[in-house]
mmCIF file of N, CA and C in Angstrom:
data_model
loop_
_atom_site.group_PDB
_atom_site.id
_atom_site.type_symbol
_atom_site.label_atom_id
_atom_site.label_comp_id
_atom_site.label_asym_id
_atom_site.label_seq_id
_atom_site.Cartn_x
_atom_site.Cartn_y
_atom_site.Cartn_z
ATOM 1 N N UNK H 1 -10.608 -22.615 4.697
ATOM 2 C CA UNK H 1 -11.419 -22.629 3.497
ATOM 3 C C UNK H 1 -10.853 -23.655 2.517
ATOM 4 N N UNK H 2 -11.728 -24.393 1.878
ATOM 5 C CA UNK H 2 -11.314 -25.359 0.875
ATOM 6 C C UNK H 2 -11.235 -24.688 -0.495
ATOM 7 N N UNK H 3 -10.115 -24.906 -1.156
ATOM 8 C CA UNK H 3 -9.928 -24.337 -2.486
ATOM 9 C C UNK H 3 -10.315 -25.333 -3.577
ATOM 10 N N UNK H 4 -10.919 -26.449 -3.216
ATOM 11 C CA UNK H 4 -11.254 -27.481 -4.197
ATOM 12 C C UNK H 4 -12.077 -26.976 -5.385
ATOM 13 N N UNK H 5 -13.095 -26.110 -5.187
ATOM 14 C CA UNK H 5 -13.825 -25.607 -6.362
ATOM 15 C C UNK H 5 -12.929 -24.822 -7.332
ATOM 16 N N UNK H 6 -11.953 -24.104 -6.784
ATOM 17 C CA UNK H 6 -11.020 -23.354 -7.617
ATOM 18 C C UNK H 6 -10.192 -24.336 -8.441
ATOM 19 N N UNK H 7 -9.647 -25.341 -7.778
ATOM 20 C CA UNK H 7 -8.789 -26.307 -8.469
ATOM 21 C C UNK H 7 -9.575 -27.124 -9.491
ATOM 22 N N UNK H 8 -10.821 -27.412 -9.184
ATOM 23 C CA UNK H 8 -11.660 -28.158 -10.124
ATOM 24 C C UNK H 8 -11.850 -27.354 -11.419
ATOM 25 N N UNK H 9 -12.094 -26.056 -11.291
ATOM 26 C CA UNK H 9 -12.271 -25.217 -12.473
ATOM 27 C C UNK H 9 -10.956 -25.060 -13.235
ATOM 28 N N UNK H 10 -9.861 -24.873 -12.528
ATOM 29 C CA UNK H 10 -8.559 -24.705 -13.173
ATOM 30 C C UNK H 10 -8.193 -25.964 -13.967
ATOM 31 N N UNK H 11 -8.580 -27.127 -13.473
ATOM 32 C CA UNK H 11 -8.306 -28.376 -14.197
ATOM 33 C C UNK H 11 -9.046 -28.441 -15.532
ATOM 34 N N UNK H 12 -10.085 -27.633 -15.702
ATOM 35 C CA UNK H 12 -10.867 -27.632 -16.944
ATOM 36 C C UNK H 12 -10.250 -26.749 -18.037
ATOM 37 N N UNK H 13 -9.266 -25.941 -17.688
ATOM 38 C CA UNK H 13 -8.653 -25.040 -18.673
ATOM 39 C C UNK H 13 -7.882 -25.899 -19.674
ATOM 40 N N UNK H 14 -8.212 -25.775 -20.953
ATOM 41 C CA UNK H 14 -7.510 -26.592 -21.961
ATOM 42 C C UNK H 14 -6.042 -26.178 -22.135
ATOM 43 N N UNK H 15 -5.246 -27.113 -22.615
ATOM 44 C CA UNK H 15 -3.838 -26.810 -22.960
ATOM 45 C C UNK H 15 -3.807 -25.648 -23.942
ATOM 46 N N UNK H 16 -2.848 -24.764 -23.750
ATOM 47 C CA UNK H 16 -2.697 -23.643 -24.667
ATOM 48 C C UNK H 16 -3.642 -22.484 -24.409
ATOM 49 N N UNK H 17 -4.385 -22.548 -23.314
ATOM 50 C CA UNK H 17 -5.338 -21.486 -22.967
ATOM 51 C C UNK H 17 -5.041 -21.003 -21.553
ATOM 52 N N UNK H 18 -5.474 -19.780 -21.260
ATOM 53 C CA UNK H 18 -5.285 -19.202 -19.932
ATOM 54 C C UNK H 18 -6.559 -18.492 -19.475
ATOM 55 N N UNK H 19 -6.648 -18.290 -18.183
ATOM 56 C CA UNK H 19 -7.734 -17.525 -17.573
ATOM 57 C C UNK H 19 -7.095 -16.530 -16.611
ATOM 58 N N UNK H 20 -7.726 -15.400 -16.399
ATOM 59 C CA UNK H 20 -7.189 -14.427 -15.445
ATOM 60 C C UNK H 20 -7.680 -14.761 -14.038
ATOM 61 N N UNK H 21 -6.943 -14.254 -13.062
ATOM 62 C CA UNK H 21 -7.364 -14.431 -11.672
ATOM 63 C C UNK H 21 -8.754 -13.840 -11.465
ATOM 64 N N UNK H 22 -8.996 -12.683 -12.072
ATOM 65 C CA UNK H 22 -10.294 -12.020 -11.940
ATOM 66 C C UNK H 22 -11.423 -12.831 -12.537
ATOM 67 N N UNK H 23 -11.207 -13.407 -13.723
ATOM 68 C CA UNK H 23 -12.246 -14.212 -14.362
ATOM 69 C C UNK H 23 -12.510 -15.494 -13.572
ATOM 70 N N UNK H 24 -11.454 -16.049 -13.005
ATOM 71 C CA UNK H 24 -11.595 -17.240 -12.167
ATOM 72 C C UNK H 24 -12.441 -16.902 -10.940
ATOM 73 N N UNK H 25 -12.140 -15.780 -10.303
ATOM 74 C CA UNK H 25 -12.889 -15.345 -9.126
ATOM 75 C C UNK H 25 -14.346 -15.060 -9.470
ATOM 76 N N UNK H 26 -14.572 -14.425 -10.603
ATOM 77 C CA UNK H 26 -15.939 -14.092 -11.023
ATOM 78 C C UNK H 26 -16.741 -15.361 -11.308
ATOM 79 N N UNK H 27 -16.126 -16.310 -12.002
ATOM 80 C CA UNK H 27 -16.821 -17.554 -12.346
ATOM 81 C C UNK H 27 -17.247 -18.323 -11.099
ATOM 82 N N UNK H 28 -16.444 -18.226 -10.047
ATOM 83 C CA UNK H 28 -16.739 -18.959 -8.814
ATOM 84 C C UNK H 28 -17.349 -18.075 -7.732
ATOM 85 N N UNK H 29 -17.562 -16.808 -8.059
ATOM 86 C CA UNK H 29 -18.114 -15.832 -7.122
ATOM 87 C C UNK H 29 -17.323 -15.817 -5.806
ATOM 88 N N UNK H 30 -15.999 -15.714 -5.936
ATOM 89 C CA UNK H 30 -15.130 -15.699 -4.760
ATOM 90 C C UNK H 30 -15.160 -14.327 -4.106
ATOM 91 N N UNK H 31 -15.388 -14.309 -2.813
ATOM 92 C CA UNK H 31 -15.297 -13.047 -2.075
ATOM 93 C C UNK H 31 -13.848 -12.603 -2.093
ATOM 94 N N UNK H 32 -13.621 -11.352 -2.369
ATOM 95 C CA UNK H 32 -12.260 -10.848 -2.434
ATOM 96 C C UNK H 32 -11.700 -10.850 -3.843
ATOM 97 N N UNK H 33 -12.451 -11.378 -4.790
ATOM 98 C CA UNK H 33 -12.087 -11.305 -6.196
ATOM 99 C C UNK H 33 -10.763 -11.939 -6.566
ATOM 100 N N UNK H 34 -10.037 -11.234 -7.422
ATOM 101 C CA UNK H 34 -8.792 -11.753 -7.992
ATOM 102 C C UNK H 34 -7.753 -12.063 -6.917
ATOM 103 N N UNK H 35 -7.720 -11.279 -5.868
ATOM 104 C CA UNK H 35 -6.741 -11.537 -4.795
ATOM 105 C C UNK H 35 -7.005 -12.882 -4.129
ATOM 106 N N UNK H 36 -8.272 -13.206 -3.939
ATOM 107 C CA UNK H 36 -8.618 -14.494 -3.342
ATOM 108 C C UNK H 36 -8.227 -15.634 -4.279
ATOM 109 N N UNK H 37 -8.481 -15.449 -5.567
ATOM 110 C CA UNK H 37 -8.076 -16.456 -6.545
ATOM 111 C C UNK H 37 -6.557 -16.620 -6.517
ATOM 112 N N UNK H 38 -5.844 -15.526 -6.369
ATOM 113 C CA UNK H 38 -4.387 -15.586 -6.279
ATOM 114 C C UNK H 38 -3.917 -16.357 -5.061
ATOM 115 N N UNK H 39 -4.576 -16.154 -3.933
ATOM 116 C CA UNK H 39 -4.222 -16.896 -2.716
ATOM 117 C C UNK H 39 -4.470 -18.393 -2.918
ATOM 118 N N UNK H 40 -5.583 -18.717 -3.571
ATOM 119 C CA UNK H 40 -5.888 -20.129 -3.840
ATOM 120 C C UNK H 40 -4.809 -20.746 -4.722
ATOM 121 N N UNK H 41 -4.403 -20.019 -5.759
ATOM 122 C CA UNK H 41 -3.401 -20.559 -6.670
ATOM 123 C C UNK H 41 -2.032 -20.665 -5.995
ATOM 124 N N UNK H 42 -1.730 -19.738 -5.090
ATOM 125 C CA UNK H 42 -0.459 -19.805 -4.352
ATOM 126 C C UNK H 42 -0.411 -21.036 -3.449
ATOM 127 N N UNK H 43 -1.576 -21.508 -3.046
ATOM 128 C CA UNK H 43 -1.658 -22.678 -2.164
ATOM 129 C C UNK H 43 -1.873 -23.985 -2.927
ATOM 130 N N UNK H 44 -1.717 -23.957 -4.248
ATOM 131 C CA UNK H 44 -1.954 -25.147 -5.055
ATOM 132 C C UNK H 44 -1.066 -26.289 -4.592
ATOM 133 N N UNK H 45 -1.681 -27.421 -4.224
ATOM 134 C CA UNK H 45 -0.872 -28.572 -3.808
ATOM 135 C C UNK H 45 -0.210 -29.238 -5.017
ATOM 136 N N UNK H 46 1.000 -29.707 -4.826
ATOM 137 C CA UNK H 46 1.686 -30.385 -5.923
ATOM 138 C C UNK H 46 1.198 -31.835 -6.019
ATOM 139 N N UNK H 47 1.365 -32.406 -7.186
ATOM 140 C CA UNK H 47 1.016 -33.802 -7.385
ATOM 141 C C UNK H 47 -0.449 -34.089 -7.652
ATOM 142 N N UNK H 48 -1.270 -33.046 -7.815
ATOM 143 C CA UNK H 48 -2.702 -33.267 -8.083
ATOM 144 C C UNK H 48 -3.082 -32.915 -9.511
ATOM 145 N N UNK H 49 -2.111 -32.587 -10.347
ATOM 146 C CA UNK H 49 -2.376 -32.305 -11.753
ATOM 147 C C UNK H 49 -3.124 -31.015 -11.997
ATOM 148 N N UNK H 50 -2.929 -30.042 -11.131
ATOM 149 C CA UNK H 50 -3.612 -28.752 -11.277
ATOM 150 C C UNK H 50 -2.723 -27.831 -12.118
ATOM 151 N N UNK H 51 -3.187 -27.422 -13.304
ATOM 152 C CA UNK H 51 -2.355 -26.594 -14.183
ATOM 153 C C UNK H 51 -2.317 -25.131 -13.753
ATOM 154 N N UNK H 52 -1.671 -24.866 -12.633
ATOM 155 C CA UNK H 52 -1.592 -23.533 -12.035
ATOM 156 C C UNK H 52 -1.025 -22.504 -13.002
ATOM 157 N N UNK H 53 -0.182 -22.957 -13.914
ATOM 158 C CA UNK H 53 0.500 -22.045 -14.831
ATOM 159 C C UNK H 53 -0.452 -21.410 -15.835
ATOM 160 N N UNK H 54 -1.687 -21.916 -15.949
ATOM 161 C CA UNK H 54 -2.659 -21.380 -16.903
ATOM 162 C C UNK H 54 -3.487 -20.227 -16.321
ATOM 163 N N UNK H 55 -3.163 -19.797 -15.128
ATOM 164 C CA UNK H 55 -3.862 -18.664 -14.509
ATOM 165 C C UNK H 55 -2.894 -17.476 -14.509
ATOM 166 N N UNK H 56 -3.351 -16.378 -15.118
ATOM 167 C CA UNK H 56 -2.488 -15.206 -15.303
ATOM 168 C C UNK H 56 -3.197 -13.948 -14.809
ATOM 169 N N UNK H 57 -2.462 -12.863 -14.807
ATOM 170 C CA UNK H 57 -3.019 -11.591 -14.365
ATOM 171 C C UNK H 57 -3.861 -10.920 -15.439
ATOM 172 N N UNK H 58 -4.371 -9.768 -15.080
ATOM 173 C CA UNK H 58 -5.206 -8.972 -15.981
ATOM 174 C C UNK H 58 -4.511 -8.766 -17.319
ATOM 175 N N UNK H 59 -5.261 -8.930 -18.402
ATOM 176 C CA UNK H 59 -4.772 -8.780 -19.772
ATOM 177 C C UNK H 59 -3.606 -9.708 -20.096
ATOM 178 N N UNK H 60 -3.553 -10.859 -19.412
ATOM 179 C CA UNK H 60 -2.566 -11.878 -19.741
ATOM 180 C C UNK H 60 -1.191 -11.703 -19.141
ATOM 181 N N UNK H 61 -1.043 -10.804 -18.188
ATOM 182 C CA UNK H 61 0.271 -10.552 -17.605
ATOM 183 C C UNK H 61 0.690 -11.689 -16.665
ATOM 184 N N UNK H 62 1.963 -12.108 -16.801
ATOM 185 C CA UNK H 62 2.522 -13.106 -15.898
ATOM 186 C C UNK H 62 2.923 -12.399 -14.616
ATOM 187 N N UNK H 63 2.333 -12.817 -13.504
ATOM 188 C CA UNK H 63 2.528 -12.107 -12.238
ATOM 189 C C UNK H 63 3.326 -12.878 -11.191
ATOM 190 N N UNK H 64 3.514 -14.162 -11.413
ATOM 191 C CA UNK H 64 4.169 -14.996 -10.404
ATOM 192 C C UNK H 64 5.650 -14.607 -10.309
ATOM 193 N N UNK H 65 6.167 -14.426 -9.083
ATOM 194 C CA UNK H 65 7.588 -14.072 -8.940
ATOM 195 C C UNK H 65 8.507 -15.274 -9.220
ATOM 196 N N UNK H 66 9.753 -14.976 -9.469
ATOM 197 C CA UNK H 66 10.765 -16.024 -9.659
ATOM 198 C C UNK H 66 10.920 -16.819 -8.359
ATOM 199 N N UNK H 67 11.279 -18.069 -8.431
ATOM 200 C CA UNK H 67 11.702 -18.825 -9.600
ATOM 201 C C UNK H 67 10.537 -19.433 -10.395
ATOM 202 N N UNK H 68 9.329 -19.278 -9.893
ATOM 203 C CA UNK H 68 8.176 -19.905 -10.549
ATOM 204 C C UNK H 68 7.788 -19.212 -11.855
ATOM 205 N N UNK H 69 8.149 -17.939 -12.003
ATOM 206 C CA UNK H 69 7.809 -17.213 -13.232
ATOM 207 C C UNK H 69 8.449 -17.872 -14.448
ATOM 208 N N UNK H 70 9.702 -18.270 -14.328
ATOM 209 C CA UNK H 70 10.383 -18.931 -15.442
ATOM 210 C C UNK H 70 9.728 -20.266 -15.764
ATOM 211 N N UNK H 71 9.321 -20.984 -14.728
ATOM 212 C CA UNK H 71 8.651 -22.264 -14.940
ATOM 213 C C UNK H 71 7.293 -22.055 -15.605
ATOM 214 N N UNK H 72 6.547 -21.040 -15.157
ATOM 215 C CA UNK H 72 5.249 -20.751 -15.764
ATOM 216 C C UNK H 72 5.416 -20.434 -17.247
ATOM 217 N N UNK H 73 6.374 -19.607 -17.552
ATOM 218 C CA UNK H 73 6.636 -19.229 -18.942
ATOM 219 C C UNK H 73 6.984 -20.465 -19.778
ATOM 220 N N UNK H 74 7.866 -21.302 -19.255
ATOM 221 C CA UNK H 74 8.300 -22.515 -19.955
ATOM 222 C C UNK H 74 7.120 -23.454 -20.199
ATOM 223 N N UNK H 75 6.278 -23.647 -19.178
ATOM 224 C CA UNK H 75 5.124 -24.538 -19.321
ATOM 225 C C UNK H 75 4.128 -24.009 -20.341
ATOM 226 N N UNK H 76 3.846 -22.710 -20.289
ATOM 227 C CA UNK H 76 2.918 -22.120 -21.257
ATOM 228 C C UNK H 76 3.460 -22.213 -22.680
ATOM 229 N N UNK H 77 4.733 -21.892 -22.857
ATOM 230 C CA UNK H 77 5.327 -21.974 -24.186
ATOM 231 C C UNK H 77 5.334 -23.403 -24.716
ATOM 232 N N UNK H 78 5.485 -24.391 -23.828
ATOM 233 C CA UNK H 78 5.459 -25.793 -24.261
ATOM 234 C C UNK H 78 4.067 -26.199 -24.759
ATOM 235 N N UNK H 79 3.045 -25.414 -24.382
ATOM 236 C CA UNK H 79 1.675 -25.663 -24.824
ATOM 237 C C UNK H 79 1.320 -24.808 -26.046
ATOM 238 N N UNK H 80 2.293 -24.074 -26.573
ATOM 239 C CA UNK H 80 2.055 -23.260 -27.760
ATOM 240 C C UNK H 80 1.598 -21.845 -27.484
ATOM 241 N N UNK H 81 1.663 -21.422 -26.233
ATOM 242 C CA UNK H 81 1.252 -20.066 -25.875
ATOM 243 C C UNK H 81 2.412 -19.113 -26.131
ATOM 244 N N UNK H 82 2.163 -18.087 -26.923
ATOM 245 C CA UNK H 82 3.190 -17.095 -27.217
ATOM 246 C C UNK H 82 3.159 -16.014 -26.145
ATOM 247 N N UNK H 83 4.337 -15.711 -25.613
ATOM 248 C CA UNK H 83 4.459 -14.704 -24.561
ATOM 249 C C UNK H 83 5.399 -13.605 -25.049
ATOM 250 N N UNK H 84 4.921 -12.374 -24.993
ATOM 251 C CA UNK H 84 5.728 -11.222 -25.391
ATOM 252 C C UNK H 84 5.761 -10.252 -24.214
ATOM 253 N N UNK H 85 6.960 -9.934 -23.758
ATOM 254 C CA UNK H 85 7.142 -9.004 -22.644
ATOM 255 C C UNK H 85 6.275 -9.359 -21.435
ATOM 256 N N UNK H 86 6.355 -10.600 -21.022
ATOM 257 C CA UNK H 86 5.638 -11.108 -19.846
ATOM 258 C C UNK H 86 4.122 -11.039 -19.976
ATOM 259 N N UNK H 87 3.628 -11.039 -21.217
ATOM 260 C CA UNK H 87 2.181 -11.047 -21.448
ATOM 261 C C UNK H 87 1.813 -12.126 -22.449
ATOM 262 N N UNK H 88 0.688 -12.779 -22.149
ATOM 263 C CA UNK H 88 0.100 -13.755 -23.048
ATOM 264 C C UNK H 88 -0.852 -13.001 -23.972
ATOM 265 N N UNK H 89 -0.900 -13.399 -25.230
ATOM 266 C CA UNK H 89 -1.881 -12.816 -26.158
ATOM 267 C C UNK H 89 -3.247 -13.360 -25.738
ATOM 268 N N UNK H 90 -3.927 -12.578 -24.899
ATOM 269 C CA UNK H 90 -5.186 -13.060 -24.318
ATOM 270 C C UNK H 90 -6.286 -13.219 -25.358
ATOM 271 N N UNK H 91 -6.240 -12.409 -26.406
ATOM 272 C CA UNK H 91 -7.246 -12.540 -27.464
ATOM 273 C C UNK H 91 -7.142 -13.905 -28.135
ATOM 274 N N UNK H 92 -5.938 -14.429 -28.219
ATOM 275 C CA UNK H 92 -5.716 -15.726 -28.872
ATOM 276 C C UNK H 92 -5.800 -16.896 -27.903
ATOM 277 N N UNK H 93 -5.306 -16.712 -26.689
ATOM 278 C CA UNK H 93 -5.183 -17.829 -25.752
ATOM 279 C C UNK H 93 -6.119 -17.762 -24.546
ATOM 280 N N UNK H 94 -6.935 -16.722 -24.454
ATOM 281 C CA UNK H 94 -7.849 -16.590 -23.317
ATOM 282 C C UNK H 94 -8.926 -17.663 -23.322
ATOM 283 N N UNK H 95 -9.369 -18.043 -22.139
ATOM 284 C CA UNK H 95 -10.406 -19.062 -21.984
ATOM 285 C C UNK H 95 -11.418 -18.595 -20.951
ATOM 286 N N UNK H 96 -12.678 -18.860 -21.234
ATOM 287 C CA UNK H 96 -13.753 -18.558 -20.278
ATOM 288 C C UNK H 96 -14.532 -19.839 -20.037
ATOM 289 N N UNK H 97 -14.832 -20.119 -18.786
ATOM 290 C CA UNK H 97 -15.605 -21.337 -18.492
ATOM 291 C C UNK H 97 -17.038 -21.211 -18.986
ATOM 292 N N UNK H 98 -17.611 -22.346 -19.323
ATOM 293 C CA UNK H 98 -19.029 -22.350 -19.682
ATOM 294 C C UNK H 98 -19.822 -22.089 -18.419
ATOM 295 N N UNK H 99 -20.982 -21.483 -18.585
ATOM 296 C CA UNK H 99 -21.824 -21.221 -17.412
ATOM 297 C C UNK H 99 -22.306 -22.534 -16.827
ATOM 298 N N UNK H 100 -22.372 -22.566 -15.529
ATOM 299 C CA UNK H 100 -22.849 -23.771 -14.853
ATOM 300 C C UNK H 100 -24.313 -23.993 -15.190
ATOM 301 N N UNK H 101 -24.665 -25.237 -15.413
ATOM 302 C CA UNK H 101 -26.066 -25.581 -15.690
ATOM 303 C C UNK H 101 -26.882 -25.345 -14.435
ATOM 304 N N UNK H 102 -28.089 -24.876 -14.614
ATOM 305 C CA UNK H 102 -28.932 -24.624 -13.444
ATOM 306 C C UNK H 102 -29.297 -25.950 -12.801
ATOM 307 N N UNK H 103 -29.412 -25.923 -11.494
ATOM 308 C CA UNK H 103 -29.683 -27.157 -10.761
ATOM 309 C C UNK H 103 -31.162 -27.360 -10.471
ATOM 310 N N UNK H 104 -31.928 -26.316 -10.596
ATOM 311 C CA UNK H 104 -33.351 -26.441 -10.302
ATOM 312 C C UNK H 104 -34.188 -26.024 -11.487
ATOM 313 N N UNK H 105 -35.458 -26.406 -11.450
ATOM 314 C CA UNK H 105 -36.364 -26.025 -12.532
ATOM 315 C C UNK H 105 -36.929 -24.643 -12.246
ATOM 316 N N UNK H 106 -37.139 -23.887 -13.297
ATOM 317 C CA UNK H 106 -37.754 -22.579 -13.138
ATOM 318 C C UNK H 106 -39.235 -22.754 -12.863
ATOM 319 N N UNK H 107 -39.742 -21.901 -12.030
ATOM 320 C CA UNK H 107 -41.168 -21.952 -11.728
ATOM 321 C C UNK H 107 -41.948 -21.367 -12.889
ATOM 322 N N UNK H 108 -42.950 -22.063 -13.297
ATOM 323 C CA UNK H 108 -43.768 -21.610 -14.420
ATOM 324 C C UNK H 108 -44.898 -20.737 -13.911
ATOM 325 N N UNK H 109 -45.135 -19.652 -14.611
ATOM 326 C CA UNK H 109 -46.249 -18.752 -14.260
ATOM 327 C C UNK H 109 -47.293 -18.727 -15.362
ATOM 328 N N UNK H 110 -47.364 -19.769 -16.136
ATOM 329 C CA UNK H 110 -48.288 -19.768 -17.279
ATOM 330 C C UNK H 110 -49.690 -20.125 -16.858
ATOM 331 N N UNK H 111 -50.609 -19.318 -17.301
ATOM 332 C CA UNK H 111 -52.041 -19.543 -17.152
ATOM 333 C C UNK H 111 -52.495 -19.905 -15.742
ATOM 334 N N UNK H 112 -51.984 -19.215 -14.747
ATOM 335 C CA UNK H 112 -52.453 -19.437 -13.385
ATOM 336 C C UNK H 112 -53.615 -18.484 -13.133
ATOM 337 N N UNK H 113 -54.743 -19.032 -12.706
ATOM 338 C CA UNK H 113 -55.929 -18.210 -12.430
ATOM 339 C C UNK H 113 -56.092 -18.033 -10.940
ATOM 340 N N UNK H 114 -56.516 -16.844 -10.578
ATOM 341 C CA UNK H 114 -56.811 -16.582 -9.173
ATOM 342 C C UNK H 114 -58.105 -17.255 -8.792
ATOM 343 N N UNK H 115 -58.188 -17.775 -7.580
ATOM 344 C CA UNK H 115 -59.424 -18.446 -7.118
ATOM 345 C C UNK H 115 -60.244 -17.538 -6.278
#
């Protein structure tokens, strides 16, 4: 499976903001939900500029095990994100993607007469 759609969305997260694994999965309609999003983030390739550190657990909890947990914390704090007891203030730093624009036109049902 290609994780490119996941990485494309993660690249859109602004500095100083975070998204949960669940919200990421919901936005992309990933089968398996947050766990699938977690697998995608665990497989993040290095050197592609994907801000993996901006994806957190439910209610802003930092879930990545050491040694990456310390790096995630350091990167988030360098962006101005305040972390208290391994949690990001999600009310202040949470981010939600804009809804995707529809790709097709809606069918109009105006003034159609039966023949």
